[in-house]
Amino acid sequence: MALELLPIGTVLAYLTTHIIKTAEAAKDVLIEKESFKVMSKYLFDIEPVLKELQLRKLNDSQTARQALAFLEEDVKKANYLVEKYKNRARFYLLIKCRSIVKEVQDVTRDIGRSLAALSLASTEVLLDISEKVNRLQNDMQRAEFEASQTQLRIVEKLDQGLKEQKVDQGFANDMLEEIAKAVGIPVEPSKITEELESFRREKEEAAARKERAEVFFLEQVIELLSRADAANDHETVKAVYIQRIQTIEKYETWGEYITPFNSFICPIAKAVMFDPVSICTGTTCERRAIEAWFECGERTDPDTGQPLDDFSLRSNLKLRQSIEEWRELNYCLKIRSARAKLLSGEDLSTEEALDQIQELIIESPINKDWVAIAGLIDIVVPILGSSHNRDVKRRILITLKAVTEEHTRNKDRVVESQGVEHLVPCLGRDPNTSMAAVELLLELLQDRSGWNVSVLRKLSQQSSAIIFLVTLLKGTVIESAEKAEKILLKLCDDDEENIARAAKANWYKPLINRLIQGPDSSRISMVKTLVNMELVDQNIALLGEEGVIPPLLEMVLGSVDCKNLALSALVKLSSCRENKRLIAAAGGVPLVLDQLFSSHVYTFIIEGCSKILERLSSNGHGIEFLTDSKGDCLDLEQIVANLLAFQQDPSLSHAIRKPVLRALLAICRSEAKPVEKAVASSSGVSIILPLLDDPDQEIRELALNLLSRFSIHEPQGIGDFLLMQPRVETLVHFLKDDSRSDAQMAAAGLIANLPKSEVALTTMLIESDALPALLHILISGTMEAKENALGALFRFTDPTNLGTQRMVVELGAYPLLLNFLKSDSITAKARAAALIGNFSSSSPKLTVVPRPYSWWCFRPAHVTVCVVHGGICSVKTTFCLLSANALPELVQLLQEKVNETAYEALQTLSTLVWEDASHRGAYALHEANAICPILEVLNWGPPSLKEEALSLLEKVFAMRELVELYKSQARMHLVRLTTRSIHEESQLGRKAARVLAQLDRYSKSSMPLA
């Protein structure tokens, strides 16, 4: 790029990008990672310097441009180095490690010098960070790079061997093993062959460049390494195996093991030798053993004891070859034995064979090839599928892992023998078997380039594979979980079908990643999967936790298809409380409401948004999540008004009307004031009332629930609307339907809230059998329904209408009311007490006073006169609360010291002390131990409750006897009350003073005071 033609800011941007790219690429070089990593770090450190120059607008001077040109050139050199060594043969890179390190060091120092020049050209601009820049360029100019000691030792040993012209197989084996280990390549023929082939290509490229010295050196190295056992190709390995088998077949008497000749045994280690060397006396020993012998100060022949004057060692190649041939013959015998045991079909023999195979692989890498050539893989894999022995399966998996580890040909053999098909079911077995299975599977999926695509495809075809892998991923065995996740991530890398399978198995990570980062087509596919899945609450919550909601909300703003699918998914996810919170926190609620209330939108969008709003407000959450992203509550009045407006559209489908009504009901249940305003301003009652005539029962039920709520504040108009027999019958039908408890409760609540003055409505309700239905609710309804039913009974127990009161009592209401006095519901207790009070108010009018008789012989026998009403009383005839034995329960309500129930109890007790015969009622209260609890109300009750207590006490203390009994106790409460209210001149204080005065001026008469 011609930098001199570009603005200096563009030059800086280009250089920054180029440096970052080079720094990233430097991390991927396989050999001399540390050197390239250090260079990469320095490059990354330069990035902020260049960005600072951009930000502060570096002066466009010739000096600055020249410094940038130098820097560009040096970065190009660094990039060339990275590209040059990034994908080269590993053997080649190791052998050239010293020159590579030198090149990296030189280019790093050059970049440091260019950075120093740039620093001088921009001193004023970089003033704030000059110290940091100076330190960086100084470090780079003095950078020292060294190859690792292991690599240097290997290269020096190789150089020395080539100088000494060491060409024996032992040296070749040692060098190949050390080089392979250093570069991370397994010592097995297939891998070594591949690497040597890459090495040969390096030589050919050097020849093309006419680098004769390089070509000569590489030829020497390749020739040496090719002598190693592991460097032989498959055909050579197979030929050697066949040759050894043919030798064995000539000597059938050998059995399973050939004993070693004495010459194979080291006189020092007393074991068969691997690297036999001879000393000057002709004695042969293991190299390491004789070296240790000399290091310990020994100067004699370890076999004969003869003194030595020459301590040099010479490789005994002939003996080494004989020993290797002996070992190989024994390998073949063991392979033959293992084959026979595998074919026996017996579990014990099979386990012994598997142990033998593992021993063979440990003894020599070549046995991986020979085991396969002998057909043992083809025998073992089917046993994995057919065996019912758990231990056999586990051992087969472990053995196959050993056989296939870093061996491409054996992996292919296992796969071709249907190894994947037989392996997958083992993933779902016990922890030990499943661990062995996932380890083998991971091995089979790897090849030299990374992942074996054909095996991945075959694994994808196994329907249960992903389910088993997800189970392992979520299991308690960490090693298995890590390997399972690695496989799953690759399976889901570019396969949407596998992503869907993983999601259906309750692993959502790939699906969510694709939703967040994938293209639109892929995102749509993922949401389709999500919508079509069956999800339990736990998984719905998990999806939210893992981040699925923000991308779905983003898709709501996209194309029509995106909107449709995203809304469907959000409907499914919004059933979970935590997800509701996430939707609100992500700003999803205003977004959904905007879509819902927008004009000219598709019906399916309105339907989806209405369902989401319903879910957000369901389960008692009401308005909790109707907030913006900051947590501030939205305009509820406007929301309610808009939801009510929906109901005015006669063409609105039930798919939209129902969720809108449910959402509206949930909001109404949680917040009264905004709803009250919106209902009033939007004529909400008149909008909802016609829905009571809707043919759909659920619509009618929802309308009923809403009207029950609205009627608390806006009862006008509802009664007039109901004044049609079919509508009243519909209302009573809901009262009778025990299967719909919410509707039953709402119907009772609506009846309770409507004005009692609407006599016509009361008559129609009675004619439609509403009373028996209400009493049935008192027996079997929910507690809320019972509370509403008690409220509804006030319409039928008005003391001015003795006829309806009698109907209620005759239907058996009184015993039910008594039971409610003992319930756990404060509302139910209070309403039951008040209803009993209504009945008790009518008792004096209904009581029949016995006529006096002049002749004692004509007096009826056993006539019980009520102590309060002075006549013949009963529950059914006079509604007498004494006859119902309600008095003790009412006193108990006072002792519980609950405002609501105490107030109604006082009101009801006051019905016993009416003007014409207050002394009888007062005495009855005394007998029932009610006076003291009434006095206590003056101590703990609120003002309204205290006033009620004082009103009752004023009547009670019209009796001298009761004044005498309670004078001191009453005075204490009354004095305290009057003293506390003396400065307030309140109604309460005046009433307390009046009762106190009454105590002080009682007459000696036992009759009421005048």
PDB file of N, CA and C in Angstrom, residues 130-205:
ATOM      1  N   SER A 130       4.912   8.704  27.483  1.00  0.00           N
ATOM      2  CA  SER A 130       6.272   8.579  26.932  1.00  0.00           C
ATOM      3  C   SER A 130       7.088   7.523  27.676  1.00  0.00           C
ATOM      4  N   GLU A 131       6.914   7.462  28.993  1.00  0.00           N
ATOM      5  CA  GLU A 131       7.683   6.484  29.784  1.00  0.00           C
ATOM      6  C   GLU A 131       7.356   5.056  29.356  1.00  0.00           C
ATOM      7  N   LYS A 132       6.059   4.807  29.166  1.00  0.00           N
ATOM      8  CA  LYS A 132       5.619   3.472  28.750  1.00  0.00           C
ATOM      9  C   LYS A 132       6.149   3.128  27.351  1.00  0.00           C
ATOM     10  N   VAL A 133       6.105   4.092  26.428  1.00  0.00           N
ATOM     11  CA  VAL A 133       6.566   3.863  25.052  1.00  0.00           C
ATOM     12  C   VAL A 133       8.066   3.631  25.040  1.00  0.00           C
ATOM     13  N   ASN A 134       8.815   4.428  25.801  1.00  0.00           N
ATOM     14  CA  ASN A 134      10.278   4.271  25.847  1.00  0.00           C
ATOM     15  C   ASN A 134      10.666   2.913  26.405  1.00  0.00           C
ATOM     16  N   ARG A 135       9.967   2.493  27.454  1.00  0.00           N
ATOM     17  CA  ARG A 135      10.267   1.179  28.024  1.00  0.00           C
ATOM     18  C   ARG A 135       9.990   0.058  27.011  1.00  0.00           C
ATOM     19  N   LEU A 136       8.895   0.195  26.268  1.00  0.00           N
ATOM     20  CA  LEU A 136       8.524  -0.829  25.283  1.00  0.00           C
ATOM     21  C   LEU A 136       9.562  -0.925  24.162  1.00  0.00           C
ATOM     22  N   GLN A 137       9.947   0.225  23.588  1.00  0.00           N
ATOM     23  CA  GLN A 137      10.912   0.159  22.479  1.00  0.00           C
ATOM     24  C   GLN A 137      12.286  -0.293  22.957  1.00  0.00           C
ATOM     25  N   ASN A 138      12.661   0.060  24.201  1.00  0.00           N
ATOM     26  CA  ASN A 138      13.941  -0.412  24.759  1.00  0.00           C
ATOM     27  C   ASN A 138      13.929  -1.917  24.960  1.00  0.00           C
ATOM     28  N   ASP A 139      12.801  -2.436  25.511  1.00  0.00           N
ATOM     29  CA  ASP A 139      12.689  -3.883  25.725  1.00  0.00           C
ATOM     30  C   ASP A 139      12.787  -4.636  24.401  1.00  0.00           C
ATOM     31  N   MET A 140      12.125  -4.100  23.376  1.00  0.00           N
ATOM     32  CA  MET A 140      12.126  -4.792  22.079  1.00  0.00           C
ATOM     33  C   MET A 140      13.515  -4.776  21.446  1.00  0.00           C
ATOM     34  N   GLN A 141      14.247  -3.670  21.593  1.00  0.00           N
ATOM     35  CA  GLN A 141      15.582  -3.588  20.977  1.00  0.00           C
ATOM     36  C   GLN A 141      16.586  -4.490  21.687  1.00  0.00           C
ATOM     37  N   ARG A 142      16.319  -4.793  22.960  1.00  0.00           N
ATOM     38  CA  ARG A 142      17.258  -5.646  23.720  1.00  0.00           C
ATOM     39  C   ARG A 142      16.728  -7.079  23.873  1.00  0.00           C
ATOM     40  N   ALA A 143      15.646  -7.395  23.167  1.00  0.00           N
ATOM     41  CA  ALA A 143      15.008  -8.706  23.329  1.00  0.00           C
ATOM     42  C   ALA A 143      15.980  -9.838  23.002  1.00  0.00           C
ATOM     43  N   GLU A 144      16.007 -10.846  23.891  1.00  0.00           N
ATOM     44  CA  GLU A 144      16.851 -12.032  23.698  1.00  0.00           C
ATOM     45  C   GLU A 144      15.937 -13.247  23.588  1.00  0.00           C
ATOM     46  N   PHE A 145      16.048 -13.988  22.500  1.00  0.00           N
ATOM     47  CA  PHE A 145      15.210 -15.171  22.293  1.00  0.00           C
ATOM     48  C   PHE A 145      16.103 -16.412  22.254  1.00  0.00           C
ATOM     49  N   GLU A 146      15.609 -17.470  22.878  1.00  0.00           N
ATOM     50  CA  GLU A 146      16.361 -18.735  22.874  1.00  0.00           C
ATOM     51  C   GLU A 146      15.403 -19.888  22.613  1.00  0.00           C
ATOM     52  N   ALA A 147      15.892 -20.850  21.873  1.00  0.00           N
ATOM     53  CA  ALA A 147      15.105 -22.074  21.686  1.00  0.00           C
ATOM     54  C   ALA A 147      15.078 -22.820  23.010  1.00  0.00           C
ATOM     55  N   SER A 148      14.085 -23.678  23.188  1.00  0.00           N
ATOM     56  CA  SER A 148      13.998 -24.429  24.433  1.00  0.00           C
ATOM     57  C   SER A 148      15.192 -25.368  24.557  1.00  0.00           C
ATOM     58  N   GLN A 149      15.581 -25.655  25.794  1.00  0.00           N
ATOM     59  CA  GLN A 149      16.725 -26.524  26.037  1.00  0.00           C
ATOM     60  C   GLN A 149      16.498 -27.914  25.461  1.00  0.00           C
ATOM     61  N   THR A 150      15.259 -28.375  25.528  1.00  0.00           N
ATOM     62  CA  THR A 150      14.964 -29.719  24.975  1.00  0.00           C
ATOM     63  C   THR A 150      15.217 -29.736  23.479  1.00  0.00           C
ATOM     64  N   GLN A 151      14.739 -28.707  22.785  1.00  0.00           N
ATOM     65  CA  GLN A 151      14.939 -28.655  21.333  1.00  0.00           C
ATOM     66  C   GLN A 151      16.416 -28.530  20.985  1.00  0.00           C
ATOM     67  N   LEU A 152      17.117 -27.667  21.720  1.00  0.00           N
ATOM     68  CA  LEU A 152      18.551 -27.502  21.449  1.00  0.00           C
ATOM     69  C   LEU A 152      19.314 -28.803  21.667  1.00  0.00           C
ATOM     70  N   ARG A 153      18.945 -29.520  22.737  1.00  0.00           N
ATOM     71  CA  ARG A 153      19.638 -30.798  23.005  1.00  0.00           C
ATOM     72  C   ARG A 153      19.395 -31.789  21.878  1.00  0.00           C
ATOM     73  N   ILE A 154      18.146 -31.854  21.381  1.00  0.00           N
ATOM     74  CA  ILE A 154      17.825 -32.786  20.300  1.00  0.00           C
ATOM     75  C   ILE A 154      18.613 -32.426  19.033  1.00  0.00           C
ATOM     76  N   VAL A 155      18.655 -31.124  18.709  1.00  0.00           N
ATOM     77  CA  VAL A 155      19.349 -30.682  17.493  1.00  0.00           C
ATOM     78  C   VAL A 155      20.848 -30.957  17.609  1.00  0.00           C
ATOM     79  N   GLU A 156      21.410 -30.703  18.783  1.00  0.00           N
ATOM     80  CA  GLU A 156      22.848 -30.966  18.977  1.00  0.00           C
ATOM     81  C   GLU A 156      23.147 -32.458  18.876  1.00  0.00           C
ATOM     82  N   LYS A 157      22.269 -33.286  19.447  1.00  0.00           N
ATOM     83  CA  LYS A 157      22.463 -34.736  19.380  1.00  0.00           C
ATOM     84  C   LYS A 157      22.364 -35.224  17.935  1.00  0.00           C
ATOM     85  N   LEU A 158      21.440 -34.642  17.181  1.00  0.00           N
ATOM     86  CA  LEU A 158      21.286 -35.020  15.775  1.00  0.00           C
ATOM     87  C   LEU A 158      22.502 -34.602  14.968  1.00  0.00           C
ATOM     88  N   ASP A 159      22.937 -33.369  15.191  1.00  0.00           N
ATOM     89  CA  ASP A 159      24.138 -32.890  14.482  1.00  0.00           C
ATOM     90  C   ASP A 159      25.347 -33.772  14.776  1.00  0.00           C
ATOM     91  N   GLN A 160      25.503 -34.143  16.036  1.00  0.00           N
ATOM     92  CA  GLN A 160      26.635 -34.978  16.433  1.00  0.00           C
ATOM     93  C   GLN A 160      26.542 -36.360  15.775  1.00  0.00           C
ATOM     94  N   GLY A 161      25.343 -36.917  15.748  1.00  0.00           N
ATOM     95  CA  GLY A 161      25.150 -38.228  15.124  1.00  0.00           C
ATOM     96  C   GLY A 161      25.434 -38.202  13.648  1.00  0.00           C
ATOM     97  N   LEU A 162      25.035 -37.132  12.968  1.00  0.00           N
ATOM     98  CA  LEU A 162      25.317 -37.024  11.529  1.00  0.00           C
ATOM     99  C   LEU A 162      26.818 -36.871  11.283  1.00  0.00           C
ATOM    100  N   LYS A 163      27.511 -36.135  12.170  1.00  0.00           N
ATOM    101  CA  LYS A 163      28.966 -35.976  12.043  1.00  0.00           C
ATOM    102  C   LYS A 163      29.668 -37.317  12.185  1.00  0.00           C
ATOM    103  N   GLU A 164      29.185 -38.099  13.167  1.00  0.00           N
ATOM    104  CA  GLU A 164      29.800 -39.406  13.436  1.00  0.00           C
ATOM    105  C   GLU A 164      29.287 -40.484  12.497  1.00  0.00           C
ATOM    106  N   GLN A 165      28.387 -40.082  11.610  1.00  0.00           N
ATOM    107  CA  GLN A 165      27.801 -41.003  10.632  1.00  0.00           C
ATOM    108  C   GLN A 165      27.145 -42.204  11.305  1.00  0.00           C
ATOM    109  N   LYS A 166      26.391 -41.910  12.348  1.00  0.00           N
ATOM    110  CA  LYS A 166      25.629 -42.965  13.018  1.00  0.00           C
ATOM    111  C   LYS A 166      24.418 -43.308  12.147  1.00  0.00           C
ATOM    112  N   VAL A 167      24.359 -44.535  11.723  1.00  0.00           N
ATOM    113  CA  VAL A 167      23.263 -44.933  10.835  1.00  0.00           C
ATOM    114  C   VAL A 167      22.531 -46.154  11.365  1.00  0.00           C
ATOM    115  N   ASP A 168      22.861 -46.561  12.574  1.00  0.00           N
ATOM    116  CA  ASP A 168      22.200 -47.762  13.098  1.00  0.00           C
ATOM    117  C   ASP A 168      20.742 -47.457  13.465  1.00  0.00           C
ATOM    118  N   GLN A 169      19.954 -48.519  13.511  1.00  0.00           N
ATOM    119  CA  GLN A 169      18.519 -48.378  13.754  1.00  0.00           C
ATOM    120  C   GLN A 169      18.231 -47.869  15.168  1.00  0.00           C
ATOM    121  N   GLY A 170      19.068 -48.264  16.112  1.00  0.00           N
ATOM    122  CA  GLY A 170      18.851 -47.837  17.492  1.00  0.00           C
ATOM    123  C   GLY A 170      18.919 -46.335  17.618  1.00  0.00           C
ATOM    124  N   PHE A 171      19.960 -45.739  17.009  1.00  0.00           N
ATOM    125  CA  PHE A 171      20.090 -44.283  17.045  1.00  0.00           C
ATOM    126  C   PHE A 171      18.909 -43.627  16.322  1.00  0.00           C
ATOM    127  N   ALA A 172      18.533 -44.227  15.198  1.00  0.00           N
ATOM    128  CA  ALA A 172      17.389 -43.691  14.433  1.00  0.00           C
ATOM    129  C   ALA A 172      16.101 -43.746  15.267  1.00  0.00           C
ATOM    130  N   ASN A 173      15.891 -44.875  15.970  1.00  0.00           N
ATOM    131  CA  ASN A 173      14.703 -45.007  16.823  1.00  0.00           C
ATOM    132  C   ASN A 173      14.689 -43.954  17.927  1.00  0.00           C
ATOM    133  N   ASP A 174      15.880 -43.793  18.563  1.00  0.00           N
ATOM    134  CA  ASP A 174      15.972 -42.823  19.656  1.00  0.00           C
ATOM    135  C   ASP A 174      15.688 -41.413  19.162  1.00  0.00           C
ATOM    136  N   MET A 175      16.330 -41.029  18.026  1.00  0.00           N
ATOM    137  CA  MET A 175      16.150 -39.672  17.505  1.00  0.00           C
ATOM    138  C   MET A 175      14.697 -39.422  17.087  1.00  0.00           C
ATOM    139  N   LEU A 176      14.132 -40.410  16.403  1.00  0.00           N
ATOM    140  CA  LEU A 176      12.744 -40.228  15.958  1.00  0.00           C
ATOM    141  C   LEU A 176      11.793 -40.078  17.144  1.00  0.00           C
ATOM    142  N   GLU A 177      12.020 -40.900  18.171  1.00  0.00           N
ATOM    143  CA  GLU A 177      11.146 -40.833  19.346  1.00  0.00           C
ATOM    144  C   GLU A 177      11.271 -39.488  20.047  1.00  0.00           C
ATOM    145  N   GLU A 178      12.503 -38.982  20.180  1.00  0.00           N
ATOM    146  CA  GLU A 178      12.705 -37.708  20.863  1.00  0.00           C
ATOM    147  C   GLU A 178      12.120 -36.550  20.057  1.00  0.00           C
ATOM    148  N   ILE A 179      12.340 -36.570  18.750  1.00  0.00           N
ATOM    149  CA  ILE A 179      11.816 -35.491  17.900  1.00  0.00           C
ATOM    150  C   ILE A 179      10.283 -35.507  17.905  1.00  0.00           C
ATOM    151  N   ALA A 180       9.720 -36.708  17.763  1.00  0.00           N
ATOM    152  CA  ALA A 180       8.255 -36.825  17.725  1.00  0.00           C
ATOM    153  C   ALA A 180       7.634 -36.345  19.038  1.00  0.00           C
ATOM    154  N   LYS A 181       8.250 -36.731  20.139  1.00  0.00           N
ATOM    155  CA  LYS A 181       7.744 -36.316  21.448  1.00  0.00           C
ATOM    156  C   LYS A 181       7.811 -34.799  21.597  1.00  0.00           C
ATOM    157  N   ALA A 182       8.909 -34.209  21.120  1.00  0.00           N
ATOM    158  CA  ALA A 182       9.102 -32.760  21.257  1.00  0.00           C
ATOM    159  C   ALA A 182       8.076 -31.966  20.456  1.00  0.00           C
ATOM    160  N   VAL A 183       7.655 -32.503  19.320  1.00  0.00           N
ATOM    161  CA  VAL A 183       6.720 -31.758  18.465  1.00  0.00           C
ATOM    162  C   VAL A 183       5.283 -32.247  18.626  1.00  0.00           C
ATOM    163  N   GLY A 184       5.062 -33.210  19.529  1.00  0.00           N
ATOM    164  CA  GLY A 184       3.701 -33.638  19.825  1.00  0.00           C
ATOM    165  C   GLY A 184       3.101 -34.605  18.836  1.00  0.00           C
ATOM    166  N   ILE A 185       3.941 -35.484  18.264  1.00  0.00           N
ATOM    167  CA  ILE A 185       3.430 -36.480  17.315  1.00  0.00           C
ATOM    168  C   ILE A 185       3.658 -37.866  17.918  1.00  0.00           C
ATOM    169  N   PRO A 186       2.624 -38.723  17.916  1.00  0.00           N
ATOM    170  CA  PRO A 186       2.791 -40.070  18.488  1.00  0.00           C
ATOM    171  C   PRO A 186       3.746 -40.926  17.647  1.00  0.00           C
ATOM    172  N   VAL A 187       4.484 -41.771  18.339  1.00  0.00           N
ATOM    173  CA  VAL A 187       5.434 -42.646  17.648  1.00  0.00           C
ATOM    174  C   VAL A 187       4.689 -43.890  17.160  1.00  0.00           C
ATOM    175  N   GLU A 188       3.996 -43.735  16.068  1.00  0.00           N
ATOM    176  CA  GLU A 188       3.327 -44.878  15.441  1.00  0.00           C
ATOM    177  C   GLU A 188       3.428 -44.684  13.929  1.00  0.00           C
ATOM    178  N   PRO A 189       3.571 -45.780  13.222  1.00  0.00           N
ATOM    179  CA  PRO A 189       3.966 -45.700  11.802  1.00  0.00           C
ATOM    180  C   PRO A 189       3.141 -44.754  10.955  1.00  0.00           C
ATOM    181  N   SER A 190       1.810 -44.783  11.086  1.00  0.00           N
ATOM    182  CA  SER A 190       0.992 -43.951  10.198  1.00  0.00           C
ATOM    183  C   SER A 190       1.284 -42.474  10.401  1.00  0.00           C
ATOM    184  N   LYS A 191       1.432 -42.058  11.657  1.00  0.00           N
ATOM    185  CA  LYS A 191       1.706 -40.654  11.940  1.00  0.00           C
ATOM    186  C   LYS A 191       3.111 -40.255  11.497  1.00  0.00           C
ATOM    187  N   ILE A 192       4.069 -41.123  11.772  1.00  0.00           N
ATOM    188  CA  ILE A 192       5.447 -40.823  11.408  1.00  0.00           C
ATOM    189  C   ILE A 192       5.594 -40.763   9.897  1.00  0.00           C
ATOM    190  N   THR A 193       4.935 -41.661   9.196  1.00  0.00           N
ATOM    191  CA  THR A 193       4.986 -41.668   7.736  1.00  0.00           C
ATOM    192  C   THR A 193       4.461 -40.353   7.177  1.00  0.00           C
ATOM    193  N   GLU A 194       3.358 -39.892   7.722  1.00  0.00           N
ATOM    194  CA  GLU A 194       2.785 -38.619   7.272  1.00  0.00           C
ATOM    195  C   GLU A 194       3.755 -37.471   7.510  1.00  0.00           C
ATOM    196  N   GLU A 195       4.382 -37.455   8.682  1.00  0.00           N
ATOM    197  CA  GLU A 195       5.277 -36.352   9.015  1.00  0.00           C
ATOM    198  C   GLU A 195       6.537 -36.384   8.159  1.00  0.00           C
ATOM    199  N   LEU A 196       7.067 -37.585   7.909  1.00  0.00           N
ATOM    200  CA  LEU A 196       8.257 -37.697   7.053  1.00  0.00           C
ATOM    201  C   LEU A 196       7.936 -37.268   5.625  1.00  0.00           C
ATOM    202  N   GLU A 197       6.699 -37.553   5.183  1.00  0.00           N
ATOM    203  CA  GLU A 197       6.289 -37.116   3.850  1.00  0.00           C
ATOM    204  C   GLU A 197       6.290 -35.598   3.771  1.00  0.00           C
ATOM    205  N   SER A 198       5.807 -34.938   4.831  1.00  0.00           N
ATOM    206  CA  SER A 198       5.842 -33.475   4.877  1.00  0.00           C
ATOM    207  C   SER A 198       7.273 -32.967   4.896  1.00  0.00           C
ATOM    208  N   PHE A 199       8.123 -33.702   5.606  1.00  0.00           N
ATOM    209  CA  PHE A 199       9.545 -33.352   5.687  1.00  0.00           C
ATOM    210  C   PHE A 199      10.186 -33.440   4.295  1.00  0.00           C
ATOM    211  N   ARG A 200       9.837 -34.473   3.549  1.00  0.00           N
ATOM    212  CA  ARG A 200      10.386 -34.640   2.185  1.00  0.00           C
ATOM    213  C   ARG A 200       9.945 -33.480   1.285  1.00  0.00           C
ATOM    214  N   ARG A 201       8.706 -33.002   1.506  1.00  0.00           N
ATOM    215  CA  ARG A 201       8.245 -31.864   0.699  1.00  0.00           C
ATOM    216  C   ARG A 201       9.065 -30.613   1.008  1.00  0.00           C
ATOM    217  N   GLU A 202       9.489 -30.472   2.257  1.00  0.00           N
ATOM    218  CA  GLU A 202      10.358 -29.344   2.619  1.00  0.00           C
ATOM    219  C   GLU A 202      11.679 -29.434   1.852  1.00  0.00           C
ATOM    220  N   LYS A 203      12.187 -30.666   1.724  1.00  0.00           N
ATOM    221  CA  LYS A 203      13.448 -30.859   0.978  1.00  0.00           C
ATOM    222  C   LYS A 203      13.257 -30.493  -0.495  1.00  0.00           C
ATOM    223  N   GLU A 204      12.122 -30.926  -1.060  1.00  0.00           N
ATOM    224  CA  GLU A 204      11.858 -30.633  -2.475  1.00  0.00           C
ATOM    225  C   GLU A 204      11.724 -29.133  -2.706  1.00  0.00           C
ATOM    226  N   GLU A 205      11.097 -28.442  -1.772  1.00  0.00           N
ATOM    227  CA  GLU A 205      10.960 -26.992  -1.901  1.00  0.00           C
ATOM    228  C   GLU A 205      12.318 -26.306  -1.796  1.00  0.00           C
TER     229      GLU A 205
END
